[in-house]
Short mmCIF file of C-alpha atoms in Angstrom, two decimals:
data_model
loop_
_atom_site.label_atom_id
_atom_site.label_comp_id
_atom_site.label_asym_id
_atom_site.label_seq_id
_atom_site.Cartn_x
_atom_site.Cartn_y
_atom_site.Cartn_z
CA UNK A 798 0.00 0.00 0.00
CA UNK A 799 1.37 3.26 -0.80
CA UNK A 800 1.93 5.80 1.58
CA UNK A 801 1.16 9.54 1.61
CA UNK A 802 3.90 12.35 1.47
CA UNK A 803 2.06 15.67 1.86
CA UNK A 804 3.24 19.03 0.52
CA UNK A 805 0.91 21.47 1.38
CA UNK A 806 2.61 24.76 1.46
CA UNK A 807 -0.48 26.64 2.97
CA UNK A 808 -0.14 29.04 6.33
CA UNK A 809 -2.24 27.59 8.94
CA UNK A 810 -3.81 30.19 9.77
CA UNK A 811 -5.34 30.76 6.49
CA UNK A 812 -6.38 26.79 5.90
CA UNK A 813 -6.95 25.66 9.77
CA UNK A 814 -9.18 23.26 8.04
CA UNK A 815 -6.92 21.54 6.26
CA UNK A 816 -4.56 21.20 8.01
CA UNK A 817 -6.77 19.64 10.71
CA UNK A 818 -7.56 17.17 7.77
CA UNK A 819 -3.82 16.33 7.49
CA UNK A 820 -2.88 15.80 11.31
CA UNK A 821 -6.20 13.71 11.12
CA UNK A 822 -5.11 11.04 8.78
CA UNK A 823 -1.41 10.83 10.35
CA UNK A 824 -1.67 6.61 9.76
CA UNK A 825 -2.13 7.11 6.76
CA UNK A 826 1.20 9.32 6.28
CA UNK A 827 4.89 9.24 5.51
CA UNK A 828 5.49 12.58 6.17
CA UNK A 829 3.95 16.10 5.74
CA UNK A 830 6.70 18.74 4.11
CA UNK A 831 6.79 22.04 6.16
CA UNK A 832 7.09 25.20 3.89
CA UNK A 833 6.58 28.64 5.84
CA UNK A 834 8.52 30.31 3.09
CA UNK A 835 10.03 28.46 0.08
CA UNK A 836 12.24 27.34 3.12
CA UNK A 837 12.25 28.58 6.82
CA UNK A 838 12.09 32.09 6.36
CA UNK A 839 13.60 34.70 8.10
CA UNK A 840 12.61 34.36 11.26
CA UNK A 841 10.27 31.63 13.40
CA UNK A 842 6.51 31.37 11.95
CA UNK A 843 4.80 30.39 15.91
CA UNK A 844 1.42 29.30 13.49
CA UNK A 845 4.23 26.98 12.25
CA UNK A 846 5.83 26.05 15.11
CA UNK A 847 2.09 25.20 16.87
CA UNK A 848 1.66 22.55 13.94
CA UNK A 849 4.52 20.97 14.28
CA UNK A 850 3.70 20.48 17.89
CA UNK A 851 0.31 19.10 16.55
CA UNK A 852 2.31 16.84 13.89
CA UNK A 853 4.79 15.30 16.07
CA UNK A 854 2.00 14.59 19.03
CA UNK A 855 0.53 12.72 16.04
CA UNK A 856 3.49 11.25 15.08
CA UNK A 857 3.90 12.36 11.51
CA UNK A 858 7.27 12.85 10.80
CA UNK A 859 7.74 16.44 9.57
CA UNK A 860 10.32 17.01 6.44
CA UNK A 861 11.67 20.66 6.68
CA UNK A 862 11.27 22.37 2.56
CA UNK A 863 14.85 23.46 1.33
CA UNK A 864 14.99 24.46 -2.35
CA UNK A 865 19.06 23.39 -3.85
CA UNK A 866 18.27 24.87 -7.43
CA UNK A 867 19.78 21.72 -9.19
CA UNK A 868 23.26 22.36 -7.45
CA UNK A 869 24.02 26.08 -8.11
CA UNK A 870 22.67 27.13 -4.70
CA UNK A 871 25.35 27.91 -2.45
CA UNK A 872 25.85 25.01 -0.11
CA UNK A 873 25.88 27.27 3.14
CA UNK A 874 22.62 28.64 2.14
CA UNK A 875 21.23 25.37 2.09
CA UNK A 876 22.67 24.16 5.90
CA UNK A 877 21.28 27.12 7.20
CA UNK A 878 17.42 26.41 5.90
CA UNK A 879 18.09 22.79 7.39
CA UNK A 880 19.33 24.40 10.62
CA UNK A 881 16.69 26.67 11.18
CA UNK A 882 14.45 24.09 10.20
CA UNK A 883 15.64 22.22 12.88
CA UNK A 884 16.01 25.00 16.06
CA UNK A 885 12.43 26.55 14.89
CA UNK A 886 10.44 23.59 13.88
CA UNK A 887 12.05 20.68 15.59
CA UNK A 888 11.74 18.88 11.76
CA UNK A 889 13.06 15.39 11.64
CA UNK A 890 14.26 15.23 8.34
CA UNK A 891 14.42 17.40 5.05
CA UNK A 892 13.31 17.54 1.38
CA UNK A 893 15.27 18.69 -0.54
CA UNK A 894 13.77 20.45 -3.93
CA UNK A 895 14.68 21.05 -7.32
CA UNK A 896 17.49 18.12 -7.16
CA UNK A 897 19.70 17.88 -10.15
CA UNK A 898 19.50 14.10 -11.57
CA UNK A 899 22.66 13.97 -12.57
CA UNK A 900 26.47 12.10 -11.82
CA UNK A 901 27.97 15.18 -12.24
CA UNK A 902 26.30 16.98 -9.24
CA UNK A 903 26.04 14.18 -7.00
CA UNK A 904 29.33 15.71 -4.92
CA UNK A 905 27.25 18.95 -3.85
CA UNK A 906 24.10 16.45 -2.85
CA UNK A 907 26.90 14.17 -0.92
CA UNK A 908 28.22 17.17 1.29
CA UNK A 909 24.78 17.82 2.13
CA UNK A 910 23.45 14.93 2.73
CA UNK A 911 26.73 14.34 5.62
CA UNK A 912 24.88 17.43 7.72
CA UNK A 913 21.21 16.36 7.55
CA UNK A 914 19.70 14.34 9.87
CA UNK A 915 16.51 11.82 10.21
CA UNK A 916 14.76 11.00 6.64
CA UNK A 917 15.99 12.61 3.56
CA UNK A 918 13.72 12.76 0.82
CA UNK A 919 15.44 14.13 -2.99
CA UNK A 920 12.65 15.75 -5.37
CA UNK A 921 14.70 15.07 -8.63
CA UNK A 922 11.11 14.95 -10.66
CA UNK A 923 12.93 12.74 -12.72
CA UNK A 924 14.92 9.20 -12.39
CA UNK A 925 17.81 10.15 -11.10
CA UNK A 926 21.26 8.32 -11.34
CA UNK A 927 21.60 5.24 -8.92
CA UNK A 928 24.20 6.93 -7.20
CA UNK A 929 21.63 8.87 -5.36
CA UNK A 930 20.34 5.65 -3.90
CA UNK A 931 23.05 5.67 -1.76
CA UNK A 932 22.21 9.08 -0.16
CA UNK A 933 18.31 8.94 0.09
CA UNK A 934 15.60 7.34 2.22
CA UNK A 935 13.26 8.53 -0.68
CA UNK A 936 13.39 9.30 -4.37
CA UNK A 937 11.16 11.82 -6.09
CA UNK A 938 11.20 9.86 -9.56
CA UNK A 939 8.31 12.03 -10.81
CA UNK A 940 6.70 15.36 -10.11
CA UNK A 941 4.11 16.44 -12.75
CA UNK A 942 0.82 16.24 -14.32
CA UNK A 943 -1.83 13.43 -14.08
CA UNK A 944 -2.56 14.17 -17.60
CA UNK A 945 1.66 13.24 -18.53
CA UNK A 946 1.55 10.62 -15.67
CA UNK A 947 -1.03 8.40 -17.48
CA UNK A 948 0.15 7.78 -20.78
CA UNK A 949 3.55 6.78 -19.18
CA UNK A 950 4.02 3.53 -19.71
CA UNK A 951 4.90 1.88 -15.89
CA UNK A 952 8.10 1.53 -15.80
CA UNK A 953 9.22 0.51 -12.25
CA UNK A 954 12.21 1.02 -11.34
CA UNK A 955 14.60 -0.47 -8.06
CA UNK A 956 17.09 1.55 -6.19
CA UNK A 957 17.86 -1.21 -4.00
CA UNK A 958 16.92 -2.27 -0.54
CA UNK A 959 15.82 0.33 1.88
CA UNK A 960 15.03 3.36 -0.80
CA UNK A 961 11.76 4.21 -1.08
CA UNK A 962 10.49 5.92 -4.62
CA UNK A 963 8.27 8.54 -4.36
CA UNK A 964 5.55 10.01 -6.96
CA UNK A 965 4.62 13.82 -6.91
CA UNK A 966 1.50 14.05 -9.17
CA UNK A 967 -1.05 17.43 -10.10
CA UNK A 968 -4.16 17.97 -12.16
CA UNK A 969 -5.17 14.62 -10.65
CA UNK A 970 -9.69 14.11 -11.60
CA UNK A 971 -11.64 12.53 -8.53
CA UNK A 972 -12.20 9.56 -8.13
CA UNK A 973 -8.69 8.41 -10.31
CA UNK A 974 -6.71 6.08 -7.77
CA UNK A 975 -3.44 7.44 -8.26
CA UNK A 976 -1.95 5.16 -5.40
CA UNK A 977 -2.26 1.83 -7.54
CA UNK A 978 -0.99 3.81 -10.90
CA UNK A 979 1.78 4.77 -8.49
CA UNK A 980 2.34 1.65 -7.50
CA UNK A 981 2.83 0.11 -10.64
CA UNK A 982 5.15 2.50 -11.25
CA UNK A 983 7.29 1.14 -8.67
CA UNK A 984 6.28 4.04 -6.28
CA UNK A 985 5.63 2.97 -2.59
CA UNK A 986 5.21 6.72 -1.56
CA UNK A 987 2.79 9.36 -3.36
CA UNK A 988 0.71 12.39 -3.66
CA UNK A 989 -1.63 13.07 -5.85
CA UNK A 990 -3.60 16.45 -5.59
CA UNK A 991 -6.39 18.19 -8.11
CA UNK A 992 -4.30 21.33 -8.43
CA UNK A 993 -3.04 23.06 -11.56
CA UNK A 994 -0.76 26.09 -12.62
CA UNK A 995 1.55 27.29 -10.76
CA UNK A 996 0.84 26.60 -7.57
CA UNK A 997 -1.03 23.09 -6.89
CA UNK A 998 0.43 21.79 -3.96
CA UNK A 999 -1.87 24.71 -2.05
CA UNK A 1000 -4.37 21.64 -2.58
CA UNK A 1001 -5.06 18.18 -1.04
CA UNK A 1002 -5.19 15.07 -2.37
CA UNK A 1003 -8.94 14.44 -2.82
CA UNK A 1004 -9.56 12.03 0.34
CA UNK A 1005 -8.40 14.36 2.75
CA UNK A 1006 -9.94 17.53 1.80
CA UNK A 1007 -12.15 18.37 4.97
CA UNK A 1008 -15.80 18.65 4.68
CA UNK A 1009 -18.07 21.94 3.40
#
């Protein structure tokens, strides 16, 4: 059965519902990303902070958001959104976004992955090459739409024992059950959400959006 990574980069103040919704169904969850502000911010979020106290009393482990813009970002940058991550938000582990797929960058994603700590998930969007395997608890293999996703033919793919791959999918119709496509994909983690454009992980995947 596939399991449920959540990135819902909405301030809970603004969606209390949801993210009631989402601390709800923490058995049903891998992890739930936190994203104040395409990172950390600047300074500590306490409408943040208060989830995360409602996340870990529910036992969802919480990923802290860190953008690595395919390995040009500056690799202090990048420590200090995982380190303020950590003191503000008490994350256990990190995703990492915008991962390049690459050999040739897997150096930068090697120095980084020596400082973080707990589960470390790498968005690539893409298959990456195996020698991320060796880094990652969990593989983003795909991030994109439902309507690209489908006439994919499954191709699953093994990163060895212990790595988990993990399926990022938008535009997603009710009613479509995008865990089984996912998991004959090879894809043992998921999300699948009905949002489009530019921003449509400010939605939920279809079973947990709360009630009207």
């Amino acid at each position: 059965m596939s399991s449920l990574l959540v990135p819902y980069y909405e301030h809970p103040a603004v969606r209390p519902a949801e993210w009631d919704a989402i601390v709800a169904a923490a058995p049903r969850l891998y992890g739930v990303i936190l994203n104040p502000s395409s990172g950390p911010g600047d300074r500590p979020d306490p409408a943040f902070a208060e989830l995360a106290a409602r996340l870990r009393s529910a036992q969802v482990a919480i990923l802290g958001y860190t953008d690595t813009a395919y390995g040009r970002r500056p690799h202090a940058d990048v420590v200090r959104d995982l380190t303020r991550h950590r003191d503000w938000y008490g994350t256990d582990g990190v995703f990492l976004d915008q991962v390049a797929s690459g050999h040739a960058e897997f150096a930068y994603y090697r120095q980084l992955a020596s400082v973080t700590r707990g589960p470390l998930v790498l968005n690539h969007g893409t298959p990456p090459h195996p020698s991320y395997a060796r880094l990652a608890d969990v593989l983003v293999t795909f991030e994109g739409p439902w309507s690209t996703y489908r006439e994919t033919p499954p191709q699953p793919v093994s990163y060895g024992a212990g790595v988990r791959v993990c399926h990022l999918l938008y535009g997603v119709p009710a009613g479509v059950d995008a865990g089984r496509a996912a998991r004959a994909r090879g894809a043992t983690v998921h999300c699948a959400v009905p949002g489009v454009g530019d921003h449509p992980w400010g939605t939920l995947p279809h079973a947990l959006e709360p009630a009207r």
